[in-house]
Amino acid sequence: MGKVTGFLEIDRQVHKYQPASDRIRHFREFTLPMSDKEVEKQAARCMDCGIPYCHGPTGCPVHNQIPDWNDLVYNGDWDNAIRNLHSTNNFPEFTGRICPAPCEEACTLNLEDIPVAIKTIEQAIADKAYETGHIRPYPPEKKTGKRVAVIGSGPAGMAAAQQLGRAGHDVHVYERESRPGGLMRYGIPDFKIEKHYIDRRIEQMQGEGVSFHCGINVGVDKPVAELLAEYDAVLYCGGSETPRPANIPGDDLDGVHDAMPYLVQQNKRIGGEPIQSVAWPSPPIVAGGQHVVVVGGGDTASDCVGTAFRQGAVRVTQLDIRPQPPEKEDKLSVWPYWATKMRTSSSQAEGAEREFQVATLEFIGEDGALTGVKCCEVDERRKPIAGTEFVIRADLAFIAIGFAGPASVGPVSELAGQMKIAIDSRRSNNVKANDRDYKTSVEKLYAAGDVRRGQSLVVWAIREGRQAARSIDEALMGSSVLPR
């Protein structure tokens, strides 16, 4: 695949960024596109490695045929490259921007720390497809007469809805917020993915016959039981939204917030919407002129860091209870799996102060308002080390330590209460649905995405949505026209 000796002749190159001093002045994307010729050269680096670890269980969850579309790009066949990419991934412009790229970790060339620039090439293929008019509505040739409801319009719900619509079913997507996209629209900042990419996909899907019903909180405004009575199948694609409890004293002080209300508010501001959210009610939160502390070391925490800098925070400190990872992993013991190593996100590179192996003991305040965060160092078992306590000044603190399952208000409360749906206690009390056909214990009800598997990547949500759609199509029609 690609040029046989390309990996020997061509150095790895990926998108460059605007300087941090420039990009923190706006909320737009800040990657600098590469030319078509530069991308084709990067695709030429895809070697004929025999076993493509970049897709399959070690790499891409949607099983993108990466060597194939790399070869097509190398040969300048961009049209067939997007056709190939779309055969496994409905939204490569999403994953090309926000996926952490486990495919690159699994690339054979990553043994030498120079993996193929798969993520950069994927984004370039999708963006090129928009420029050339390839991404347009592809309505089904005939309708089946079957009706399917999808609860939730995040990446799992969108992928499932598009697949089911193209199979000829009458698909209706129910979203509690005012616009589709789920946490991809409201949780991920615009500087990582601008929301007009979501809008373009929604427009495409509407052209294919998919209907979106926004502002309807299923389980509150419309019972799940009504959907089950009105439709031939219902697919629940809610997210994993309940913040994992931190149980830190002082978390009721003014200035201490869970991460999601903060991120949702800023995304709504940029989108020109009222900042209050159905799922994340909160007073206005703005970091301008503030000393900010972010508790947590994951992607959500990093998004809070980048948002705070763009709002004009004076100082941002990020606390991680885990030890500082090594700069470089032991390839022979880890590859092709995702390695634990020192990673610096674009937001952290904008000036965050990072503290590792530190526990948050208490939020300190005066007159009910946050003034500082009391911390201490911890040992390898995450136990506090006596005498290492210190206090960080803070006007705002965000708790970003993950999510403990679906929202308590909405479909799950109705399903667990009235319908006694099976709950998977091993997966943060998510809806239990099997891995083969995504069926729940309730007749005609399926579940996919984070509400089933727990918080995960957008690429996993797309995979689950596609697979659930195929299962529904097969159940309704006896066999499925959709790919596995």
Short mmCIF file of C-alpha atoms in Angstrom, two decimals:
data_model
loop_
_atom_site.label_atom_id
_atom_site.label_comp_id
_atom_site.label_asym_id
_atom_site.label_seq_id
_atom_site.Cartn_x
_atom_site.Cartn_y
_atom_site.Cartn_z
CA MET A 1 0.00 0.00 0.00
CA GLY A 2 1.17 3.52 -0.67
CA LYS A 3 4.71 3.92 -1.92
CA VAL A 4 6.78 0.86 -1.11
CA THR A 5 9.74 2.89 0.16
CA GLY A 6 7.71 5.95 1.21
CA PHE A 7 8.22 5.43 4.95
CA LEU A 8 11.99 5.46 4.33
CA GLU A 9 12.02 8.54 2.12
CA ILE A 10 9.36 10.83 3.62
CA ASP A 11 9.37 12.29 7.14
CA ARG A 12 6.19 12.23 9.21
CA GLN A 13 4.29 15.50 9.08
CA VAL A 14 0.96 16.47 10.66
CA HIS A 15 -1.16 19.60 10.85
CA LYS A 16 0.58 22.51 12.49
CA TYR A 17 -1.15 24.80 14.99
CA GLN A 18 -1.50 28.53 15.25
CA PRO A 19 0.81 29.83 18.01
CA ALA A 20 -0.75 29.57 21.46
CA SER A 21 -0.61 33.36 21.87
CA ASP A 22 -2.85 33.71 18.80
CA ARG A 23 -5.26 30.84 19.22
CA ILE A 24 -6.28 31.65 22.79
CA ARG A 25 -7.78 34.89 21.44
CA HIS A 26 -10.62 33.03 19.68
CA PHE A 27 -12.74 29.87 19.89
CA ARG A 28 -12.31 28.76 16.28
CA GLU A 29 -10.31 25.73 15.15
CA PHE A 30 -6.62 26.54 14.97
CA THR A 31 -5.08 23.76 12.87
CA LEU A 32 -3.35 24.92 9.69
CA PRO A 33 -4.44 22.76 6.73
CA MET A 34 -1.86 20.94 4.64
CA SER A 35 -1.93 21.05 0.85
CA ASP A 36 -3.27 18.09 -1.12
CA LYS A 37 0.25 17.25 -2.28
CA GLU A 38 1.56 17.25 1.29
CA VAL A 39 -1.26 14.93 2.38
CA GLU A 40 -0.60 12.60 -0.56
CA LYS A 41 3.05 12.38 0.50
CA GLN A 42 2.00 11.45 4.04
CA ALA A 43 -0.32 8.76 2.67
CA ALA A 44 2.65 7.38 0.71
CA ARG A 45 4.29 6.53 4.05
CA CYS A 46 1.72 3.76 4.70
CA MET A 47 3.89 0.68 4.39
CA ASP A 48 2.89 -2.79 3.26
CA CYS A 49 3.16 -4.04 6.83
CA GLY A 50 1.42 -7.38 6.30
CA ILE A 51 -0.84 -7.18 9.37
CA PRO A 52 -2.49 -3.72 9.59
CA TYR A 53 -2.72 -3.30 13.35
CA CYS A 54 -4.17 0.18 12.70
CA HIS A 55 -7.64 -1.33 12.37
CA GLY A 56 -9.24 -4.09 14.35
CA PRO A 57 -9.14 -4.62 18.12
CA THR A 58 -5.86 -2.75 18.63
CA GLY A 59 -6.60 0.27 16.44
CA CYS A 60 -9.70 1.82 14.90
CA PRO A 61 -13.01 0.80 16.57
CA VAL A 62 -15.01 1.40 13.35
CA HIS A 63 -12.50 -0.72 11.39
CA ASN A 64 -11.57 2.00 8.92
CA GLN A 65 -9.70 0.40 6.02
CA ILE A 66 -6.77 2.70 6.57
CA PRO A 67 -4.16 1.18 4.22
CA ASP A 68 -6.73 1.15 1.41
CA TRP A 69 -7.67 4.82 1.58
CA ASN A 70 -4.08 5.82 2.19
CA ASP A 71 -3.20 4.13 -1.08
CA LEU A 72 -6.07 5.91 -2.86
CA VAL A 73 -4.95 9.29 -1.54
CA TYR A 74 -1.34 8.58 -2.51
CA ASN A 75 -2.55 7.93 -6.07
CA GLY A 76 -4.67 11.10 -6.09
CA ASP A 77 -8.00 9.23 -6.12
CA TRP A 78 -9.72 11.34 -3.49
CA ASP A 79 -13.26 10.42 -4.62
CA ASN A 80 -12.77 6.72 -4.02
CA ALA A 81 -10.89 7.49 -0.81
CA ILE A 82 -14.00 9.13 0.70
CA ARG A 83 -16.21 6.31 -0.59
CA ASN A 84 -13.97 3.80 1.15
CA LEU A 85 -13.83 5.88 4.34
CA HIS A 86 -17.60 6.35 4.39
CA SER A 87 -18.09 2.59 4.08
CA THR A 88 -17.02 2.24 7.73
CA ASN A 89 -17.35 5.73 9.22
CA ASN A 90 -20.35 8.05 8.76
CA PHE A 91 -18.57 11.14 10.05
CA PRO A 92 -14.82 11.18 9.32
CA GLU A 93 -14.73 14.97 9.68
CA PHE A 94 -15.65 14.43 13.35
CA THR A 95 -13.20 11.64 14.11
CA GLY A 96 -10.46 13.30 12.05
CA ARG A 97 -10.67 16.22 14.47
CA ILE A 98 -11.44 14.82 17.90
CA CYS A 99 -10.44 11.15 17.96
CA PRO A 100 -7.21 10.52 19.95
CA ALA A 101 -6.15 8.20 17.10
CA PRO A 102 -5.54 4.76 18.63
CA CYS A 103 -4.87 3.76 15.01
CA GLU A 104 -1.64 5.76 15.05
CA GLU A 105 -0.58 4.14 18.33
CA ALA A 106 -1.07 0.76 16.63
CA CYS A 107 0.72 1.73 13.41
CA THR A 108 3.77 -0.43 12.74
CA LEU A 109 5.84 2.71 12.21
CA ASN A 110 5.01 3.77 15.76
CA LEU A 111 7.64 1.26 16.84
CA GLU A 112 10.02 4.01 15.72
CA ASP A 113 7.79 6.88 16.99
CA ILE A 114 6.97 7.95 13.42
CA PRO A 115 3.48 6.54 12.74
CA VAL A 116 1.60 7.35 9.56
CA ALA A 117 -0.34 10.61 10.01
CA ILE A 118 -3.65 8.74 9.80
CA LYS A 119 -5.77 11.30 11.66
CA THR A 120 -4.50 14.18 9.53
CA ILE A 121 -5.16 12.22 6.32
CA GLU A 122 -8.66 11.23 7.47
CA GLN A 123 -9.63 14.85 8.18
CA ALA A 124 -8.18 15.93 4.83
CA ILE A 125 -10.23 13.31 2.96
CA ALA A 126 -13.46 14.43 4.64
CA ASP A 127 -12.78 18.13 4.10
CA LYS A 128 -11.89 17.49 0.46
CA ALA A 129 -15.17 15.58 0.02
CA TYR A 130 -17.11 18.65 1.12
CA GLU A 131 -15.17 20.87 -1.28
CA THR A 132 -15.90 18.55 -4.21
CA GLY A 133 -19.60 18.11 -3.40
CA HIS A 134 -19.31 14.42 -2.60
CA ILE A 135 -21.04 14.81 0.77
CA ARG A 136 -24.67 15.37 -0.17
CA PRO A 137 -27.96 13.57 0.59
CA TYR A 138 -28.18 9.96 -0.56
CA PRO A 139 -31.87 9.11 -0.02
CA PRO A 140 -32.96 5.45 -0.22
CA GLU A 141 -34.35 4.16 -3.50
CA LYS A 142 -37.45 2.80 -1.74
CA LYS A 143 -39.07 3.01 1.69
CA THR A 144 -39.76 0.00 3.88
CA GLY A 145 -42.82 1.37 5.67
CA LYS A 146 -41.15 0.74 9.05
CA ARG A 147 -40.77 3.52 11.62
CA VAL A 148 -37.84 3.82 14.03
CA ALA A 149 -37.31 6.33 16.86
CA VAL A 150 -33.84 7.27 18.08
CA ILE A 151 -33.47 8.89 21.51
CA GLY A 152 -30.44 11.18 21.53
CA SER A 153 -28.63 12.89 18.67
CA GLY A 154 -25.02 12.44 19.68
CA PRO A 155 -22.61 10.52 17.44
CA ALA A 156 -24.21 7.13 18.22
CA GLY A 157 -27.73 8.41 17.54
CA MET A 158 -26.67 10.28 14.40
CA ALA A 159 -24.80 7.30 12.96
CA ALA A 160 -27.68 4.93 13.66
CA ALA A 161 -30.24 7.35 12.24
CA GLN A 162 -28.30 7.84 9.03
CA GLN A 163 -27.82 4.11 8.53
CA LEU A 164 -31.47 3.33 9.23
CA GLY A 165 -32.65 6.15 6.95
CA ARG A 166 -30.51 4.88 4.10
CA ALA A 167 -31.98 1.41 4.62
CA GLY A 168 -35.37 2.95 3.81
CA HIS A 169 -36.91 3.26 7.27
CA ASP A 170 -38.80 6.35 8.48
CA VAL A 171 -36.45 7.60 11.20
CA HIS A 172 -37.28 10.18 13.89
CA VAL A 173 -34.58 11.47 16.24
CA TYR A 174 -35.58 12.99 19.60
CA GLU A 175 -33.19 15.48 21.23
CA ARG A 176 -33.81 17.32 24.51
CA GLU A 177 -31.63 20.32 23.61
CA SER A 178 -32.55 22.95 21.02
CA ARG A 179 -30.15 21.60 18.37
CA PRO A 180 -28.91 18.12 17.42
CA GLY A 181 -25.40 16.88 18.15
CA GLY A 182 -25.52 15.86 21.82
CA LEU A 183 -22.34 16.34 23.80
CA MET A 184 -20.42 16.56 20.53
CA ARG A 185 -22.13 19.93 20.04
CA TYR A 186 -22.47 21.06 23.62
CA GLY A 187 -19.60 19.34 25.43
CA ILE A 188 -16.66 19.57 23.02
CA PRO A 189 -15.33 23.11 22.52
CA ASP A 190 -15.46 24.86 19.15
CA PHE A 191 -11.69 25.14 19.07
CA LYS A 192 -11.62 21.34 18.70
CA ILE A 193 -14.56 21.03 16.29
CA GLU A 194 -16.60 23.90 14.90
CA LYS A 195 -20.28 23.12 14.95
CA HIS A 196 -21.01 23.91 11.32
CA TYR A 197 -19.63 20.43 10.57
CA ILE A 198 -22.47 18.97 12.63
CA ASP A 199 -24.98 21.29 10.95
CA ARG A 200 -23.88 20.11 7.50
CA ARG A 201 -24.37 16.47 8.46
CA ILE A 202 -27.80 17.20 9.93
CA GLU A 203 -28.77 18.93 6.69
CA GLN A 204 -27.54 15.91 4.72
CA MET A 205 -29.51 13.51 6.92
CA GLN A 206 -32.67 15.58 6.62
CA GLY A 207 -32.24 15.38 2.86
CA GLU A 208 -32.14 11.61 3.26
CA GLY A 209 -35.46 11.61 5.11
CA VAL A 210 -34.38 11.66 8.77
CA SER A 211 -36.58 13.88 10.98
CA PHE A 212 -35.21 15.67 14.05
CA HIS A 213 -37.45 16.66 16.99
CA CYS A 214 -35.52 19.01 19.28
CA GLY A 215 -36.58 20.38 22.64
CA ILE A 216 -38.22 17.07 23.63
CA ASN A 217 -36.79 15.40 26.73
CA VAL A 218 -37.91 11.80 26.36
CA GLY A 219 -38.91 10.38 29.71
CA VAL A 220 -40.07 13.83 30.83
CA ASP A 221 -41.90 15.53 27.96
CA LYS A 222 -42.73 12.31 26.13
CA PRO A 223 -42.73 8.87 27.78
CA VAL A 224 -40.62 6.08 26.33
CA ALA A 225 -43.77 3.95 26.45
CA GLU A 226 -45.39 6.26 23.88
CA LEU A 227 -42.46 5.84 21.52
CA LEU A 228 -42.60 2.07 21.88
CA ALA A 229 -46.30 2.16 21.00
CA GLU A 230 -45.84 4.49 18.01
CA TYR A 231 -42.71 2.97 16.40
CA ASP A 232 -41.61 -0.45 15.21
CA ALA A 233 -38.32 -0.07 17.10
CA VAL A 234 -36.75 2.43 19.49
CA LEU A 235 -33.00 2.95 19.90
CA TYR A 236 -31.77 4.68 23.06
CA CYS A 237 -28.50 6.54 22.45
CA GLY A 238 -28.23 8.76 25.49
CA GLY A 239 -24.82 9.74 26.77
CA SER A 240 -22.95 9.02 29.98
CA GLU A 241 -23.75 12.26 31.75
CA THR A 242 -23.89 11.90 35.53
CA PRO A 243 -20.63 13.33 36.93
CA ARG A 244 -18.63 10.89 39.00
CA PRO A 245 -18.95 12.08 42.61
CA ALA A 246 -15.76 13.64 43.94
CA ASN A 247 -16.86 13.78 47.60
CA ILE A 248 -14.49 16.66 48.28
CA PRO A 249 -15.37 18.84 51.29
CA GLY A 250 -16.37 22.35 50.25
CA ASP A 251 -17.73 21.38 46.84
CA ASP A 252 -20.88 23.39 47.64
CA LEU A 253 -18.96 26.70 47.69
CA ASP A 254 -19.73 29.34 45.07
CA GLY A 255 -17.10 28.93 42.38
CA VAL A 256 -16.93 25.11 42.48
CA HIS A 257 -18.60 23.47 39.48
CA ASP A 258 -18.77 20.24 37.59
CA ALA A 259 -17.03 20.57 34.23
CA MET A 260 -19.98 20.00 31.91
CA PRO A 261 -22.16 23.01 32.83
CA TYR A 262 -19.14 25.22 32.14
CA LEU A 263 -18.38 23.71 28.75
CA VAL A 264 -22.03 23.58 27.70
CA GLN A 265 -22.55 27.24 28.56
CA GLN A 266 -19.62 28.38 26.45
CA ASN A 267 -20.69 26.27 23.48
CA LYS A 268 -24.18 27.75 23.73
CA ARG A 269 -22.74 31.27 23.85
CA ILE A 270 -20.80 30.68 20.68
CA GLY A 271 -23.85 29.10 19.06
CA GLY A 272 -25.97 32.15 19.87
CA GLU A 273 -28.24 30.20 22.21
CA PRO A 274 -29.45 30.97 25.76
CA ILE A 275 -26.78 29.47 27.99
CA GLN A 276 -29.10 27.45 30.22
CA SER A 277 -29.25 23.74 29.41
CA VAL A 278 -31.97 21.20 30.11
CA ALA A 279 -29.43 18.75 31.51
CA TRP A 280 -26.87 21.15 32.97
CA PRO A 281 -28.64 24.02 34.79
CA SER A 282 -26.18 26.40 36.42
CA PRO A 283 -25.61 30.11 37.05
CA PRO A 284 -23.40 31.79 34.44
CA ILE A 285 -19.76 30.68 34.71
CA VAL A 286 -16.96 32.78 33.19
CA ALA A 287 -13.24 32.45 33.92
CA GLY A 288 -12.11 35.92 32.81
CA GLY A 289 -9.68 37.44 35.32
CA GLN A 290 -9.91 34.35 37.56
CA HIS A 291 -7.46 31.92 39.07
CA VAL A 292 -8.73 28.52 37.91
CA VAL A 293 -8.08 25.02 39.20
CA VAL A 294 -9.17 21.97 37.20
CA VAL A 295 -9.41 18.67 39.08
CA GLY A 296 -8.83 15.75 36.71
CA GLY A 297 -6.40 14.70 34.01
CA GLY A 298 -8.56 13.62 31.06
CA ASP A 299 -9.97 15.18 27.91
CA THR A 300 -12.82 16.99 29.69
CA ALA A 301 -10.35 18.56 32.10
CA SER A 302 -8.19 19.65 29.17
CA ASP A 303 -11.24 21.21 27.49
CA CYS A 304 -11.88 23.24 30.64
CA VAL A 305 -8.25 24.43 30.55
CA GLY A 306 -8.49 25.63 26.94
CA THR A 307 -11.86 27.29 27.53
CA ALA A 308 -10.60 29.11 30.62
CA PHE A 309 -7.59 30.51 28.76
CA ARG A 310 -9.82 31.78 25.95
CA GLN A 311 -12.10 33.45 28.46
CA GLY A 312 -9.14 35.32 29.91
CA ALA A 313 -8.17 33.33 33.01
CA VAL A 314 -5.17 34.71 34.87
CA ARG A 315 -3.79 31.31 35.80
CA VAL A 316 -4.92 27.73 35.23
CA THR A 317 -3.68 24.80 37.30
CA GLN A 318 -4.58 21.20 36.51
CA LEU A 319 -4.46 18.56 39.24
CA ASP A 320 -3.97 14.88 38.44
CA ILE A 321 -3.92 12.23 41.15
CA ARG A 322 -2.01 9.85 38.90
CA PRO A 323 1.81 9.85 38.87
CA GLN A 324 3.51 11.68 36.04
CA PRO A 325 3.86 9.13 33.24
CA PRO A 326 7.16 8.43 31.49
CA GLU A 327 8.12 10.54 28.49
CA LYS A 328 8.40 7.43 26.35
CA GLU A 329 6.78 4.01 26.64
CA ASP A 330 8.47 0.62 26.36
CA LYS A 331 7.40 -0.23 22.82
CA LEU A 332 8.11 -3.94 23.00
CA SER A 333 5.90 -4.42 26.07
CA VAL A 334 3.01 -2.11 25.03
CA TRP A 335 2.71 -1.80 21.25
CA PRO A 336 0.25 -2.03 19.44
CA TYR A 337 -1.97 -1.06 22.39
CA TRP A 338 -2.59 2.44 23.74
CA ALA A 339 0.41 3.38 25.84
CA THR A 340 0.58 5.28 29.10
CA LYS A 341 3.07 8.05 28.46
CA MET A 342 3.41 11.79 28.92
CA ARG A 343 0.94 13.50 26.60
CA THR A 344 0.40 17.23 26.37
CA SER A 345 -2.83 18.43 24.80
CA SER A 346 -3.01 21.63 22.79
CA SER A 347 -4.89 23.25 25.69
CA GLN A 348 -2.28 22.24 28.26
CA ALA A 349 0.42 23.61 25.96
CA GLU A 350 -1.25 27.02 26.15
CA GLY A 351 0.18 27.59 29.61
CA ALA A 352 -1.44 25.26 32.14
CA GLU A 353 0.47 24.41 35.29
CA ARG A 354 0.17 20.64 35.79
CA GLU A 355 0.50 18.95 39.16
CA PHE A 356 0.86 15.15 39.18
CA GLN A 357 0.38 12.68 42.03
CA VAL A 358 -1.64 15.25 43.91
CA ALA A 359 -4.94 14.72 45.76
CA THR A 360 -7.56 17.41 46.26
CA LEU A 361 -8.32 17.45 49.99
CA GLU A 362 -10.70 20.37 50.33
CA PHE A 363 -12.14 23.45 48.66
CA ILE A 364 -11.51 26.44 50.93
CA GLY A 365 -13.69 29.52 51.00
CA GLU A 366 -14.70 32.72 52.75
CA ASP A 367 -18.29 33.90 53.12
CA GLY A 368 -19.47 30.99 51.00
CA ALA A 369 -17.15 31.73 48.06
CA LEU A 370 -14.15 29.68 46.90
CA THR A 371 -10.72 31.13 47.68
CA GLY A 372 -8.40 28.14 47.39
CA VAL A 373 -7.90 24.42 46.91
CA LYS A 374 -6.10 22.43 49.61
CA CYS A 375 -3.99 19.61 48.16
CA CYS A 376 -1.34 17.12 49.17
CA GLU A 377 1.02 14.68 47.53
CA VAL A 378 0.04 11.00 47.43
CA ASP A 379 1.98 7.75 47.34
CA GLU A 380 1.76 5.04 44.68
CA ARG A 381 -1.46 3.77 46.31
CA ARG A 382 -2.94 7.28 46.13
CA LYS A 383 -2.77 7.65 49.90
CA PRO A 384 -2.00 11.16 51.26
CA ILE A 385 1.57 11.77 52.38
CA ALA A 386 1.62 13.57 55.72
CA GLY A 387 3.28 16.97 55.78
CA THR A 388 2.96 17.62 52.04
CA GLU A 389 -0.19 19.75 52.20
CA PHE A 390 -0.34 23.01 50.22
CA VAL A 391 -3.00 25.46 49.05
CA ILE A 392 -3.51 26.80 45.52
CA ARG A 393 -5.30 30.11 45.12
CA ALA A 394 -8.57 29.62 43.22
CA ASP A 395 -11.56 31.74 42.29
CA LEU A 396 -13.02 28.95 40.12
CA ALA A 397 -12.63 25.18 40.34
CA PHE A 398 -13.91 22.59 37.91
CA ILE A 399 -14.34 18.91 38.76
CA ALA A 400 -13.60 16.78 35.70
CA ILE A 401 -13.01 13.23 36.91
CA GLY A 402 -15.31 11.35 34.57
CA PHE A 403 -18.91 10.21 34.41
CA ALA A 404 -20.84 7.60 36.35
CA GLY A 405 -23.61 6.68 33.93
CA PRO A 406 -26.62 8.16 32.15
CA ALA A 407 -28.64 11.10 33.41
CA SER A 408 -30.93 10.19 36.32
CA VAL A 409 -33.79 12.27 34.91
CA GLY A 410 -35.11 11.14 31.54
CA PRO A 411 -35.44 7.77 29.84
CA VAL A 412 -33.47 5.74 32.39
CA SER A 413 -35.64 6.77 35.34
CA GLU A 414 -38.80 5.76 33.44
CA LEU A 415 -37.28 2.55 32.09
CA ALA A 416 -35.86 1.44 35.43
CA GLY A 417 -38.99 2.40 37.36
CA GLN A 418 -42.03 1.50 35.30
CA MET A 419 -40.53 -0.99 32.85
CA LYS A 420 -37.99 -2.64 35.14
CA ILE A 421 -35.34 -2.60 32.41
CA ALA A 422 -32.19 -4.57 33.15
CA ILE A 423 -29.33 -2.36 34.35
CA ASP A 424 -25.67 -3.26 33.91
CA SER A 425 -24.19 -2.62 37.35
CA ARG A 426 -20.71 -3.51 36.05
CA ARG A 427 -20.84 -0.52 33.71
CA SER A 428 -21.80 2.38 35.97
CA ASN A 429 -25.50 1.42 36.01
CA ASN A 430 -25.87 1.77 32.26
CA VAL A 431 -28.72 0.23 30.33
CA LYS A 432 -27.96 -3.45 29.80
CA ALA A 433 -27.96 -4.46 26.15
CA ASN A 434 -26.03 -7.36 24.72
CA ASP A 435 -23.00 -6.95 22.49
CA ARG A 436 -24.41 -8.99 19.60
CA ASP A 437 -27.68 -7.24 18.72
CA TYR A 438 -27.91 -4.32 21.20
CA LYS A 439 -31.33 -5.49 22.47
CA THR A 440 -32.39 -4.53 25.98
CA SER A 441 -34.74 -6.50 28.23
CA VAL A 442 -37.66 -4.35 26.98
CA GLU A 443 -39.39 -5.50 23.79
CA LYS A 444 -38.53 -3.38 20.70
CA LEU A 445 -36.04 -1.27 22.70
CA TYR A 446 -32.34 -1.19 21.81
CA ALA A 447 -29.45 0.74 23.35
CA ALA A 448 -26.09 1.88 21.97
CA GLY A 449 -23.28 4.29 22.72
CA ASP A 450 -22.23 5.61 26.11
CA VAL A 451 -25.57 4.76 27.73
CA ARG A 452 -24.70 1.11 27.10
CA ARG A 453 -20.89 0.87 27.25
CA GLY A 454 -20.08 3.80 29.55
CA GLN A 455 -18.15 6.96 28.73
CA SER A 456 -15.98 6.38 25.71
CA LEU A 457 -14.72 7.88 22.46
CA VAL A 458 -16.78 9.40 19.66
CA VAL A 459 -15.43 6.73 17.34
CA TRP A 460 -16.81 4.00 19.63
CA ALA A 461 -20.20 5.75 19.67
CA ILE A 462 -20.28 5.76 15.86
CA ARG A 463 -19.37 2.08 15.82
CA GLU A 464 -22.13 1.19 18.28
CA GLY A 465 -24.71 3.28 16.43
CA ARG A 466 -23.89 1.58 13.13
CA GLN A 467 -24.02 -1.89 14.64
CA ALA A 468 -27.29 -1.23 16.45
CA ALA A 469 -28.81 0.09 13.22
CA ARG A 470 -27.87 -3.10 11.43
CA SER A 471 -29.44 -5.19 14.18
CA ILE A 472 -32.67 -3.18 14.04
CA ASP A 473 -32.78 -3.40 10.24
CA GLU A 474 -32.31 -7.16 10.43
CA ALA A 475 -35.04 -7.53 13.08
CA LEU A 476 -37.52 -5.46 11.05
CA MET A 477 -36.78 -6.91 7.61
CA GLY A 478 -35.50 -10.43 8.28
CA SER A 479 -32.08 -9.55 6.82
CA SER A 480 -30.04 -6.37 6.64
CA VAL A 481 -28.71 -4.35 3.74
CA LEU A 482 -26.37 -2.49 6.10
CA PRO A 483 -22.67 -3.41 6.47
CA ARG A 484 -21.33 -5.06 9.59
#
